[in-house]
Structures are given as structure tokens and as C-alpha cells.
Coordinates of C-alpha atoms in Angstrom, one line a residue:
M1 CA -31.3 15.7 4.1
E2 CA -29.8 14.3 0.9
T3 CA -31.0 14.9 -2.6
E4 CA -30.4 12.2 -5.1
D5 CA -31.0 11.5 -8.7
P6 CA -33.8 8.8 -9.0
G7 CA -31.9 7.3 -11.9
L8 CA -29.0 6.3 -9.7
L9 CA -29.6 2.8 -8.4
S10 CA -27.6 0.6 -6.1
K11 CA -25.2 -1.6 -8.0
D12 CA -25.7 -4.5 -5.7
G13 CA -29.5 -4.1 -5.3
M14 CA -29.2 -3.5 -1.6
D15 CA -30.1 -0.4 0.3
P16 CA -27.2 1.3 2.0
P17 CA -27.0 1.5 5.8
E18 CA -29.1 4.3 7.2
Q19 CA -27.1 7.6 7.4
K20 CA -26.8 9.3 10.8
P21 CA -28.8 12.4 11.3
G22 CA -27.5 15.9 10.7
L23 CA -25.9 15.3 7.3
D24 CA -26.8 17.0 4.0
S25 CA -25.0 16.4 0.8
A26 CA -25.3 17.8 -2.7
E27 CA -25.2 15.8 -5.9
T28 CA -25.1 16.7 -9.6
G29 CA -23.9 15.6 -12.9
R30 CA -22.4 19.0 -13.7
D31 CA -18.9 20.2 -13.0
D32 CA -20.1 23.7 -11.8
P33 CA -19.8 23.7 -8.0
S34 CA -21.7 26.9 -7.5
S35 CA -25.0 25.3 -8.6
I36 CA -25.0 22.3 -6.3
L37 CA -23.5 23.1 -3.0
D38 CA -25.5 22.3 0.1
E39 CA -24.2 22.9 3.5
Q40 CA -23.7 20.1 6.0
R41 CA -23.5 19.8 9.7
E42 CA -20.8 18.1 11.6
L43 CA -20.9 14.4 12.0
P44 CA -21.5 13.0 15.5
A45 CA -18.5 13.0 17.5
P46 CA 15.5 -17.7 -5.2
P47 CA 16.1 -20.6 -2.8
N48 CA 17.4 -19.2 0.4
N49 CA 19.4 -21.5 2.7
G50 CA 20.1 -18.7 5.1
P51 CA 21.5 -15.3 4.3
L52 CA 24.7 -15.1 2.3
S53 CA 27.2 -12.3 2.3
V54 CA 29.6 -11.9 -0.6
V55 CA 33.0 -10.6 0.5
D56 CA 35.8 -10.5 -2.1
G57 CA 34.0 -13.1 -4.1
K58 CA 33.8 -15.6 -1.2
L59 CA 30.5 -16.9 0.2
D60 CA 30.1 -17.4 4.0
V61 CA 27.1 -19.0 5.5
Q62 CA 26.3 -16.8 8.4
E63 CA 23.3 -18.4 10.1
E64 CA 21.6 -21.8 10.4
L65 CA 18.1 -22.3 9.2
S66 CA 15.4 -20.6 11.2
E67 CA 14.1 -22.2 14.4
T68 CA 10.7 -22.8 13.0
R69 CA 12.0 -24.9 10.2
E70 CA 14.0 -27.0 12.8
E71 CA 10.8 -27.6 14.7
L72 CA 9.0 -29.0 11.7
S73 CA 9.2 -32.7 11.4
D74 CA 9.5 -34.6 8.2
K75 CA 5.9 -35.6 8.6
D76 CA 4.9 -31.9 8.8
L77 CA 6.7 -31.3 5.6
S78 CA 5.1 -34.1 3.7
D79 CA 1.6 -33.4 5.1
S80 CA 1.5 -29.8 4.4
A81 CA 3.3 -29.5 1.1
S82 CA 2.8 -30.6 -2.4
T83 CA 5.2 -33.4 -3.5
D84 CA 6.9 -31.2 -6.1
N85 CA 7.2 -28.1 -3.9
T86 CA 7.9 -29.3 -0.4
L87 CA 10.3 -26.6 0.7
E88 CA 8.2 -23.7 -0.6
D89 CA 5.0 -24.8 1.1
S90 CA 6.2 -26.0 4.4
S91 CA 9.4 -24.5 5.6
E92 CA 9.6 -21.1 7.3
F93 CA 10.8 -18.2 5.2
S94 CA 14.5 -17.6 5.5
R95 CA 15.9 -14.1 5.4
P96 CA 16.7 -12.2 2.2
M97 CA 20.1 -12.8 0.6
V98 CA 22.4 -9.9 1.5
M99 CA 25.0 -9.5 -1.2
G100 CA 27.3 -6.6 -1.2
S101 CA 30.4 -5.1 0.4
G102 CA 29.5 -5.6 4.0
T103 CA 31.8 -7.5 6.3
A104 CA 30.9 -11.0 7.3
G105 CA 28.9 -11.1 10.5
E106 CA 27.9 -7.5 10.0
E107 CA 24.3 -8.4 8.9
E108 CA 21.7 -7.5 11.4
V109 CA 20.5 -10.3 13.6
A110 CA 16.8 -10.5 14.5
Q111 CA 16.0 -7.7 17.0
S112 CA 13.5 -7.9 19.7
R113 CA 10.2 -6.7 18.2
P114 CA 9.1 -3.3 19.3
F115 CA 5.8 -3.0 21.3
T116 CA 3.0 -3.7 18.9
Y117 CA 0.2 -4.7 21.3
R118 CA 0.9 -8.3 20.4
D119 CA 0.9 -9.4 24.0
E120 CA -2.0 -7.2 25.1
D121 CA -4.7 -8.8 27.3
V122 CA -7.6 -9.5 25.1
T123 CA -10.0 -9.4 28.0
A124 CA -8.9 -5.9 29.0
E125 CA -11.0 -2.8 28.4
S126 CA -8.0 -1.2 26.6
W127 CA -8.1 -4.0 24.0
R128 CA -11.8 -3.4 23.2
A129 CA -11.2 0.4 23.1
H130 CA -9.0 0.3 19.9
R131 CA -10.5 2.1 17.0
K132 CA -10.1 -0.8 14.6
H133 CA -9.3 -4.5 14.9
V134 CA -8.2 -6.7 12.0
F135 CA -8.2 -10.5 12.1
V136 CA -7.0 -13.0 9.5
L137 CA -7.9 -16.7 9.8
S138 CA -8.2 -19.8 7.7
E139 CA -11.4 -21.5 6.5
A140 CA -10.7 -24.1 9.3
G141 CA -10.8 -21.3 11.9
K142 CA -7.1 -21.4 12.5
P143 CA -5.8 -17.9 13.6
I144 CA -3.2 -16.4 11.3
Y145 CA -2.9 -12.7 12.4
S146 CA -4.4 -10.2 14.8
R147 CA -3.6 -6.5 14.9
Y148 CA -3.9 -6.4 18.6
G149 CA -3.5 -9.3 21.1
N150 CA -2.1 -12.7 20.7
E151 CA -3.7 -15.0 18.1
E152 CA -3.7 -18.0 20.4
A153 CA -5.7 -16.0 23.0
L154 CA -8.2 -15.0 20.2
S155 CA -8.7 -18.5 18.8
S156 CA -12.2 -18.9 20.3
T157 CA -13.1 -15.4 18.9
M158 CA -11.9 -16.3 15.5
G159 CA -13.8 -19.6 15.7
V160 CA -17.0 -17.7 16.3
M161 CA -16.2 -15.5 13.2
M162 CA -15.7 -18.6 11.1
A163 CA -18.9 -20.1 12.4
L164 CA -20.8 -16.9 11.2
V165 CA -19.1 -17.2 7.8
S166 CA -19.9 -20.9 7.5
F167 CA -23.5 -20.5 8.6
I168 CA -24.2 -17.9 6.0
Q169 CA -22.4 -20.0 3.3
S170 CA -24.6 -23.0 4.2
G171 CA -27.5 -21.0 2.8
D172 CA -25.7 -20.4 -0.5
N173 CA -24.9 -16.8 0.5
S174 CA -21.9 -14.9 1.8
I175 CA -21.6 -12.5 4.7
R176 CA -20.2 -9.1 3.9
S177 CA -20.9 -6.9 6.9
I178 CA -22.6 -6.6 10.3
Y179 CA -23.7 -3.2 11.7
S180 CA -24.2 -2.3 15.3
D181 CA -24.8 1.1 17.0
D182 CA -21.1 2.1 16.9
H183 CA -19.3 -0.7 15.1
K184 CA -19.0 -2.2 11.7
L185 CA -17.9 -5.8 11.1
V186 CA -16.7 -6.3 7.5
F187 CA -15.8 -9.8 6.1
V188 CA -13.7 -10.5 3.1
Q189 CA -13.0 -14.1 1.9
Q190 CA -10.1 -14.7 -0.5
G191 CA -9.6 -18.3 -1.3
P192 CA -8.8 -20.2 1.9
L193 CA -8.3 -17.0 3.9
V194 CA -11.0 -15.0 5.8
L195 CA -10.2 -11.4 6.8
V196 CA -12.4 -9.5 9.3
S197 CA -12.3 -5.8 10.3
V198 CA -14.1 -4.6 13.4
S199 CA -14.2 -0.8 13.2
R200 CA -15.8 2.2 15.0
T201 CA -14.3 4.8 12.6
L202 CA -16.3 6.7 9.9
Q203 CA -14.9 4.5 7.1
S204 CA -17.4 2.9 4.8
E205 CA -17.8 -0.9 4.3
Q206 CA -16.2 -0.4 0.9
Q207 CA -13.1 1.3 2.4
L208 CA -12.7 -1.3 5.1
S209 CA -13.0 -4.1 2.5
Q210 CA -10.2 -2.4 0.5
E211 CA -8.0 -2.3 3.6
L212 CA -8.6 -6.0 4.2
L213 CA -7.6 -6.6 0.6
Y214 CA -4.4 -4.7 1.2
V215 CA -3.6 -7.1 4.1
Y216 CA -4.4 -10.1 1.9
Y217 CA -2.2 -8.8 -1.0
Q218 CA 0.7 -8.2 1.5
I219 CA 0.5 -11.8 2.5
I220 CA 0.3 -12.9 -1.1
S221 CA 3.4 -10.7 -1.9
M222 CA 5.3 -12.9 0.5
L223 CA 3.9 -16.3 -0.3
T224 CA 2.1 -16.1 -3.7
Q225 CA -1.5 -17.1 -4.1
A226 CA -0.7 -20.4 -5.8
S227 CA 1.4 -21.5 -2.8
I228 CA -1.3 -20.7 -0.3
T229 CA -4.0 -22.5 -2.4
R230 CA -1.8 -25.5 -2.7
I231 CA -1.0 -25.7 1.0
F232 CA -4.6 -25.6 2.1
E233 CA -5.7 -28.0 -0.6
K234 CA -3.3 -30.5 0.9
K235 CA -4.0 -29.7 4.6
K236 CA -7.0 -27.6 5.4
N237 CA -6.0 -27.0 9.1
Y238 CA -2.4 -25.9 8.2
D239 CA -1.1 -23.2 10.5
L240 CA 0.0 -20.5 8.1
R241 CA 1.8 -18.6 10.8
R242 CA 4.7 -21.0 10.3
L243 CA 5.4 -19.3 6.9
L244 CA 4.7 -15.8 8.2
T245 CA 6.9 -15.8 11.3
G246 CA 8.6 -12.4 11.5
S247 CA 6.1 -10.7 9.1
E248 CA 3.8 -9.3 11.8
K249 CA 5.5 -6.0 11.9
I250 CA 5.1 -5.7 8.2
L251 CA 1.3 -6.1 8.5
D252 CA 1.2 -3.8 11.5
R253 CA 3.0 -1.1 9.6
L254 CA 0.7 -1.5 6.6
L255 CA -2.4 -1.1 8.8
N256 CA -1.0 2.0 10.4
L257 CA -0.3 3.5 7.0
V258 CA -3.7 2.8 5.5
E259 CA -5.3 4.9 8.3
S260 CA -3.0 7.9 7.7
D261 CA -1.5 7.9 4.3
P262 CA -3.6 9.2 1.4
C263 CA -1.8 6.9 -1.0
F264 CA -4.0 4.0 0.0
L265 CA -7.3 6.0 0.2
L266 CA -6.8 7.5 -3.3
G267 CA -5.2 4.4 -4.9
A268 CA -2.3 6.5 -6.2
V269 CA 1.4 7.2 -5.7
R270 CA 2.9 10.3 -4.2
C271 CA 5.7 11.8 -6.3
L272 CA 8.6 13.7 -4.8
P273 CA 8.3 17.3 -6.0
L274 CA 11.3 17.9 -8.2
P275 CA 12.3 20.2 -11.0
A276 CA 11.3 18.6 -14.3
S277 CA 14.8 18.8 -15.7
L278 CA 16.2 16.8 -12.7
R279 CA 13.5 14.2 -12.9
D280 CA 14.1 13.8 -16.7
S281 CA 17.8 13.4 -16.2
L282 CA 17.3 10.7 -13.5
S283 CA 14.9 8.9 -15.8
A284 CA 17.4 9.0 -18.7
L285 CA 20.0 7.6 -16.4
L286 CA 17.8 4.7 -15.5
Q287 CA 16.9 4.2 -19.1
K288 CA 20.6 3.7 -20.1
S289 CA 21.4 1.4 -17.2
I290 CA 19.6 -1.8 -18.2
T291 CA 20.2 -5.5 -18.7
P292 CA 18.3 -8.3 -20.3
N293 CA 15.2 -9.4 -18.4
L294 CA 15.1 -6.2 -16.3
V295 CA 11.4 -5.2 -16.2
F296 CA 11.1 -2.2 -13.8
S297 CA 13.6 0.4 -12.5
I298 CA 12.2 2.4 -9.6
L299 CA 13.8 5.2 -7.7
V300 CA 12.2 6.3 -4.5
A301 CA 13.1 8.8 -1.7
R302 CA 11.4 8.4 1.7
S303 CA 8.6 6.4 0.1
Q304 CA 7.9 9.1 -2.5
L305 CA 8.4 8.2 -6.1
V306 CA 11.2 10.0 -7.9
T307 CA 10.9 8.2 -11.2
T308 CA 10.2 4.8 -12.8
V309 CA 11.0 3.3 -16.1
Q310 CA 9.5 0.2 -17.6
E311 CA 10.2 -2.3 -20.3
K312 CA 8.2 -1.6 -23.4
T313 CA 6.9 -5.1 -23.8
V314 CA 5.6 -5.1 -20.2
I315 CA 3.8 -1.8 -20.7
D316 CA 2.0 -3.3 -23.7
D317 CA 0.6 -6.1 -21.6
C318 CA -0.1 -4.2 -18.3
R319 CA 1.2 -1.6 -16.0
L320 CA 2.7 -1.5 -12.5
E321 CA -0.3 -0.9 -10.1
P322 CA -0.1 1.5 -7.2
T323 CA -1.1 -1.3 -4.9
D324 CA 2.0 -3.3 -5.8
L325 CA 4.3 -0.4 -5.3
H326 CA 2.6 0.4 -1.9
L327 CA 3.2 -3.1 -0.7
L328 CA 6.8 -3.2 -1.9
L329 CA 7.6 0.1 -0.2
N330 CA 5.9 -1.0 3.0
L331 CA 8.0 -4.2 3.0
I332 CA 11.2 -2.2 2.5
G333 CA 10.2 0.4 5.2
A334 CA 9.3 -2.2 7.8
T335 CA 12.5 -4.3 7.4
S336 CA 15.7 -2.8 8.6
A337 CA 17.6 -5.7 7.0
F338 CA 17.2 -3.9 3.7
Q339 CA 19.6 -1.2 4.9
T340 CA 22.5 -3.5 5.3
G341 CA 23.6 -3.9 1.7
E342 CA 22.5 -5.1 -1.6
I343 CA 19.4 -7.3 -1.4
W344 CA 18.3 -9.9 -3.9
T345 CA 15.0 -11.5 -3.1
P346 CA 11.9 -12.9 -4.7
I347 CA 8.8 -10.8 -4.4
C348 CA 5.3 -11.3 -5.7
L349 CA 3.4 -8.3 -7.1
P350 CA -0.2 -9.6 -6.5
R351 CA -2.0 -7.1 -8.8
F352 CA 0.5 -7.8 -11.6
N353 CA 0.4 -11.6 -11.2
P354 CA -0.5 -13.2 -7.9
D355 CA 1.0 -16.6 -8.7
C356 CA 4.6 -15.6 -9.8
Y357 CA 7.7 -14.0 -8.4
F358 CA 9.8 -11.2 -9.6
Y359 CA 13.4 -10.9 -8.3
A360 CA 14.0 -7.6 -6.6
Y361 CA 17.3 -5.9 -6.3
I362 CA 17.0 -3.4 -3.5
S363 CA 19.8 -1.0 -2.4
Y364 CA 20.0 2.4 -0.7
L365 CA 22.2 4.9 -2.5
D366 CA 23.0 7.2 0.5
A367 CA 24.3 6.7 4.0
E368 CA 21.1 8.0 5.5
C369 CA 19.1 5.3 3.7
T370 CA 16.6 7.8 2.3
V371 CA 17.2 7.2 -1.5
C372 CA 16.4 3.7 -2.6
L373 CA 16.8 2.0 -5.9
I374 CA 14.6 -1.0 -6.8
L375 CA 15.3 -3.1 -9.9
L376 CA 12.8 -5.9 -10.8
S377 CA 14.0 -8.8 -13.0
V378 CA 12.3 -12.0 -14.2
D379 CA 15.6 -13.8 -14.2
K380 CA 16.7 -15.3 -10.8
E381 CA 20.3 -15.7 -12.0
S382 CA 20.8 -12.1 -13.0
F383 CA 22.0 -10.6 -9.6
Y384 CA 25.4 -9.7 -10.8
S385 CA 24.2 -8.0 -14.1
V386 CA 21.5 -6.1 -12.2
S387 CA 24.0 -5.1 -9.5
D388 CA 26.2 -3.7 -12.3
C389 CA 23.2 -1.6 -13.4
K390 CA 23.0 -0.2 -9.9
K391 CA 26.7 0.7 -10.0
R392 CA 26.3 2.6 -13.3
I393 CA 23.3 4.4 -11.9
E394 CA 25.1 5.3 -8.6
E395 CA 28.2 6.5 -10.5
G396 CA 26.1 8.6 -12.8
M397 CA 24.2 10.2 -9.9
R398 CA 27.3 11.0 -8.0
T399 CA 29.1 12.4 -11.1
Q400 CA 26.2 14.7 -12.0
N401 CA 25.5 15.6 -8.3
Y402 CA 22.0 14.2 -8.6
L403 CA 22.2 12.4 -5.3
Q404 CA 23.2 15.6 -3.5
A405 CA 20.3 17.4 -5.1
L406 CA 17.9 14.7 -3.9
S407 CA 19.3 14.6 -0.4
S408 CA 19.1 18.4 0.0
G409 CA 15.5 18.4 -1.2
L410 CA 14.6 15.8 1.4
R411 CA 15.9 17.9 4.3
S412 CA 12.9 20.2 4.1
P413 CA 9.2 19.3 3.8
S414 CA 8.0 18.6 0.2
Y415 CA 6.1 21.8 0.0
S416 CA 3.8 23.9 2.2
V417 CA 0.2 24.7 1.5
G418 CA 1.2 28.4 1.9
M419 CA 2.9 28.2 -1.5
V420 CA -0.6 28.2 -3.1
G421 CA -1.0 31.8 -1.8
V422 CA -4.5 31.3 -0.2
P423 CA -4.5 32.0 3.6
D424 CA -7.7 30.1 4.4
L425 CA -6.6 26.8 2.7
R426 CA -5.2 24.4 5.3
H427 CA -4.7 21.2 3.3
F428 CA -5.7 19.4 0.0
M429 CA -5.3 16.2 -1.9
Y430 CA -5.3 16.3 -5.7
K431 CA -5.4 13.3 -8.0
P432 CA -5.3 14.0 -11.8
L433 CA -7.6 11.7 -13.9
D434 CA -6.9 13.1 -17.4
I435 CA -3.7 11.2 -18.2
P436 CA -3.8 9.5 -21.6
D437 CA -4.1 5.7 -21.1
N438 CA -1.5 4.9 -23.8
F439 CA 1.2 6.1 -21.4
R440 CA 0.2 3.3 -19.0
Q441 CA 1.6 5.2 -16.0
L442 CA 1.0 4.9 -12.3
P443 CA -1.9 7.0 -10.9
Q444 CA -0.4 9.8 -8.9
F445 CA -1.5 12.4 -6.4
T446 CA -0.1 15.4 -4.6
S447 CA -0.7 17.0 -1.2
P448 CA 1.3 19.4 1.0
E449 CA 2.7 18.7 4.4
L450 CA 0.2 18.8 7.3
E451 CA 0.7 22.0 9.3
G452 CA -0.9 24.2 11.8
P453 CA -3.8 22.7 13.7
Y454 CA -2.9 19.2 12.5
G455 CA 0.4 18.8 14.2
S456 CA -0.8 16.2 16.7
E457 CA -1.6 12.6 16.0
N458 CA -5.1 12.9 17.2
E459 CA -5.8 15.9 15.0
R460 CA -4.3 14.1 12.0
H461 CA -6.5 11.1 12.6
R462 CA -9.6 13.4 12.9
L463 CA -8.8 15.1 9.6
F464 CA -8.3 11.8 7.8
D465 CA -11.5 10.4 9.3
L466 CA -13.2 13.4 7.6
Y467 CA -11.4 12.7 4.3
H468 CA -12.5 9.0 4.5
Y469 CA -16.1 10.1 5.0
L470 CA -16.0 12.4 2.0
H471 CA -14.3 9.8 -0.1
S472 CA -17.0 7.2 0.8
R473 CA -19.8 9.6 -0.2
I474 CA -18.1 10.5 -3.5
H475 CA -17.5 6.8 -4.3
S476 CA -20.7 5.4 -2.9
T477 CA -21.9 2.3 -4.8
S478 CA -25.6 3.3 -4.2
R479 CA -25.6 7.1 -4.3
P480 CA -22.3 8.5 -5.7
L481 CA -21.9 12.3 -5.4
R482 CA -19.9 14.7 -7.6
L483 CA -19.4 17.4 -5.0
I484 CA -19.8 17.7 -1.2
Y485 CA -19.4 20.8 1.0
H486 CA -19.1 19.8 4.6
V487 CA -19.1 22.0 7.7
A488 CA -17.3 20.3 10.6
E489 CA -16.6 21.6 14.1
K490 CA -13.1 22.9 13.5
E491 CA -12.9 23.3 9.7
T492 CA -14.9 23.2 6.4
L493 CA -14.2 20.7 3.7
L494 CA -15.0 20.3 0.0
A495 CA -14.7 17.2 -2.1
W496 CA -15.1 17.4 -5.9
V497 CA -14.6 14.8 -8.6
T498 CA -14.8 15.5 -12.4
S499 CA -13.6 13.7 -15.5
K500 CA -10.2 15.4 -15.1
F501 CA -9.4 15.3 -11.4
E502 CA -10.4 14.2 -7.9
L503 CA -9.9 16.9 -5.2
Y504 CA -10.3 17.1 -1.4
T505 CA -9.8 20.4 0.3
C506 CA -9.8 21.6 3.9
F507 CA -10.4 25.2 4.9
S508 CA -10.6 27.3 8.1
P509 CA -14.0 27.0 9.7
L510 CA -15.4 30.4 8.6
V511 CA -14.9 29.9 4.8
T512 CA -18.2 30.3 3.0
K513 CA -19.4 28.5 -0.1
A514 CA -18.4 31.4 -2.4
G515 CA -15.1 31.6 -0.6
A516 CA -14.4 27.9 -1.1
I517 CA -15.2 28.2 -4.8
N518 CA -12.7 31.1 -5.2
V519 CA -10.0 29.1 -3.4
L520 CA -10.6 26.1 -5.8
T521 CA -10.1 28.3 -8.8
K522 CA -6.8 29.6 -7.4
L523 CA -5.7 26.1 -6.3
L524 CA -6.4 24.5 -9.7
R525 CA -4.4 27.3 -11.5
W526 CA -1.5 26.8 -9.1
I527 CA -1.5 23.0 -9.6
K528 CA -1.6 23.4 -13.4
K529 CA 1.4 25.7 -13.2
E530 CA 3.4 23.3 -11.0
E531 CA 2.3 20.0 -12.6
D532 CA 5.6 19.2 -14.2
R533 CA 7.3 19.5 -10.8
L534 CA 4.6 17.6 -8.9
F535 CA 3.9 14.7 -11.3
I536 CA 5.5 12.3 -13.7
R537 CA 3.7 13.3 -16.9
Y538 CA 5.3 11.0 -19.5
P539 CA 7.1 8.0 -18.0
P540 CA 10.0 6.8 -20.0
K541 CA 10.3 3.4 -21.5
Y542 CA 13.2 1.2 -22.6
S543 CA 13.8 -2.1 -24.4
T544 CA 16.2 -4.8 -23.3
T545 CA 17.8 -7.4 -25.5
P546 CA 16.4 -10.0 -25.5
N547 CA 13.0 -8.8 -24.5
P548 CA 11.0 -10.7 -22.0
A549 CA 8.5 -13.0 -23.7
R550 CA 5.3 -11.1 -24.5
G551 CA 2.7 -11.9 -22.0
S552 CA 5.2 -12.9 -19.3
K553 CA 4.2 -11.5 -16.0
G554 CA 7.0 -12.8 -13.8
T555 CA 8.7 -16.0 -13.0
R556 CA 6.7 -19.0 -12.1
T557 CA 7.1 -20.2 -8.5
D558 CA 9.0 -23.4 -7.9
G559 CA 10.0 -25.4 -4.9
A560 CA 12.9 -23.3 -3.7
E561 CA 11.9 -19.8 -4.5
N562 CA 9.9 -18.7 -1.6
G563 CA 11.2 -16.0 0.4
F564 CA 13.0 -14.2 3.0
F565 CA 11.4 -14.0 6.4
G566 CA 12.7 -16.0 9.4
A567 CA 14.3 -13.2 11.4
L568 CA 13.0 -9.9 10.1

């Protein structure tokens, strides 16, 4: 049974779905966990004309335009594009420019796509048995993407989905979700695109909607919102798959990550644990290696943030959002072409500005492709000056042995939960909330490596299902809780949010309420002691000359600046 404060009302005026039996939660406005814990039972089981390689200052065209573009007739181009932006709206994405020291012909050619269930029979029981399906379609019912199965085979299914959306819209309303005994259907419409999730997980409607927004933002990062809107205004039944050819594995990887990576659940960035002196030295190196119109300098190692520095004027306007960094890192991780040399490509950061491109310089600094440097500029002609920044950074890292220190740190897990010194603690996720807003820094979190009973994929999925459930109760729009103590079949969990932090912990199954509170005290003390190693407390700034114009949030899209896909 749940106890709730009668003063808490649903924000949208609707009653939440009925909770399944056997759950008890505790709720309070106080930060003292000992006074509010109630035990719970377990839940029921730049214009690209093809890639270019720069070798000794000579440019060699290595490939013809992609096959899809060849198939498009002149009529297709004129019908589906705006008159001032024909190439951007109608031709398929070509691959990113590869500029560097690689030998001509060395660039990777499109590889056969690994098995991603794309050709799975949609009438088979195995297709229906998947935990979660995600579909993307246009307002005209045209299929754009399906996580499992071929979009063409699902065209009738997506037509039914669009019929449901249209029927509800005809009554001046919008459909948000449909609940059945063991499935949730969640609908999100963004402009001319409709996204649908069919799930039988423990995730809430709010969490599933957020995942669909990630998919939408990933598409926007490749095309920009303005381009998509313009295309469908011109031709409502346009097949957007023409522009997204080769991007399926990027969306597949994103959906795999949102189910297993706490970054997406918490809306925060994971920092690589480093000595504060080493992180400060790397930040200072990035601060010194700048050029006009360089906006962000980001150093990551295996998708963990090492450090980031930002232009002062941009910080005054807005900050880099975790969502944008997640999408950028997913794009890099899903595309092996980024490992071939220096990449210069347009990229949209949808939470920063969904209608404009930045120009991203992406280069790995080690042979193992674990340490990656990302430099974002607003000037499409600044490749060589930005490349010079990278050379200065790389030289400084090698001279001071910073690269060796990073590489050696990556050979072992980030840290073990055993370092906390509490035997009954199995895992935790901690997100600080008390960071002064004037620093405009990325929200961050920390968590140890999964160990012990969570070594298998099934067990990891089960643990994150529990985390998703606790997160949904803490952030419920109708009955938000401050603290939950939950007894599961194989573990006990505690979630706690205050004005200073958000914390999710997992214990061995015999830990009592009092024992959990004692563990929390020790854990918070350990995190406080290690915070300079686990987090970027005070992100550095720099100022370029000339500064980007105040209020500028990227470069406006134009007819030849759209992308990089054809053969990823």
C-alpha cells in the first residue's frame, strides 16, 4: 500500500495507471531516511561530394556518390526539396570527410551490416517476444525505422499506428499511451515524425517517452529539424529513409544503450575517475590550444568524459547538454569510419540548437582508439586551424606522458564497489545536484563497475529494470517520492533524492532498513572524499579572438552542408 501526501496532485490532471499489487512505497518531504522507510515486496516477475583524403597536400576523390543518390531522378530532387536547398533535402548523406595522414584508398569501405534483426520475420513468435519495439514513421504513415524487422514488412502495422494517431487528433486531442495487461504503447509526435514504443518492461510512460525523444534527437543530429520540416512541407509522403541510409546501426546502438547505460536514465555524463591534478593539467592543455570560432573542446576515453572546456561567450548563453554529448558519443562509437583518421563533419546538437550545424573535428589520439578528441567549431572553413589545435594537444599529451597515464588507467575497471569498504553494498549510482549554476557545467554521475551476481547480460538487465522502476517512482508526475526501500527477490534496493544528490543503491538481500541507512552514511562520506577524482567540479573556460557572436548557437544550415552517411 502506498501512502501519499494529499497535497500532491497530478500535474496533467490524469490519474496514473493502477499499480500492480504487492508494492509499498514511502514518501516524505524530509531528508531523514529513518523516519520514512516502508518495506516493499518484489515486483511480479560542409558539402560532401564523397570522402576526400588529404595526402601530402593533394586531394583524391576516392568514391562516387552513393547509390541512393544515383537512383534519385531529377524529378525526385525537385519534388522533395526546397528550391534553395535541393541537395540538402533530397540527396542521400555522403560519408564524412576523412582528412589526415592515411594513404589513399585506405579509408574503410562500407562493411556488411552485423546482424541487427533487420531481416527478422515479423510474423514469427520470436519477433513478438522482444522486450521492446520502437517504430518511427511519418505523418503520412510512411515507415522510417523499426528496431526489429524490415520496415517494408511493417508498413501495414505502422499504417494502423498512424490511423490511431489521426483518429484521436480528429477529436482535437493527442494520443499518449495505451495500456494492456503486459504491454505499454507510448506515442510521441515531433513535427512530421511519429515515434512509437511497444514495451513489456517495468519502465514508465515517462521513461519510454524520453527514450523516443532520444531517437528523435539522434535523427535530428544527422538532418536538423529545419531540414526535416522543410522536406515534409514540400512533400508529405516523402520517404525519409533515403536520407537515413546507413544510420540504422546508429539508432540500434542508441536503443541498446538507453536500456543498459545509466547515463540516459539519469540525464548525466559519466566522468573517467582521474587524479584531480591530471585532469586539471589536461584541461589547461585544452585551454591553451584554441583557435577563433572554436566553441567546445571535449576529451573522452571509452565514452567517459575526461574533461571539457567551453568558450566563455557560449557559456553565458547556454551550456552543452548531456543529451547532445550522449548522441555525439553514440554516433562516434557506432561508426568505425571515425577510427580511420581526422574527421571533419557537420553535426547538429539538437538540445543546443536543433536547426543549425556545428562542425566537428574528431580524432583518436592512440592506436587502440580509446582516447578521442572532439573539437566543435562554428566555422566550416576552419579545418586546418582546428587540426593544428589537435596537433598541439597531442604533442603536449605525449611530452607530459598524459596519454600514457590515460591509457594505463583504462586497462583496469574504473573502480570497484569494494573500494567503499562496505561488504553488503553491491552497486550504486550517484548524481550530485548541488553544483552552482554559474559554472554551467554538465550534470555528472558516478557508479562502480558491475560485479558479482551481475556478470551476465540477463542479470544486468534485471538490475536496470529495478533501477528504472525506482527512478519512475522517484520522478512520478502524479506521486513523486523522496525515498524508496525495495525488497526484491535477489537483492534489496534503496533510492533517495534530496536537494543535494540523487542516489540509487543495491544491497545483498538480507540487508535491513537500519543496515541500509548505515551503508548510506559510509557511502556518502566516501563519495565526498573522492569527489575531486570522480567529478569535474569547476570546468575551465577560454576566450577565442574574435569571439563567436553572442547568441550564436551554431552555423545555419544551407544547401550543401548536410552530412555524412551513405556508407557507414
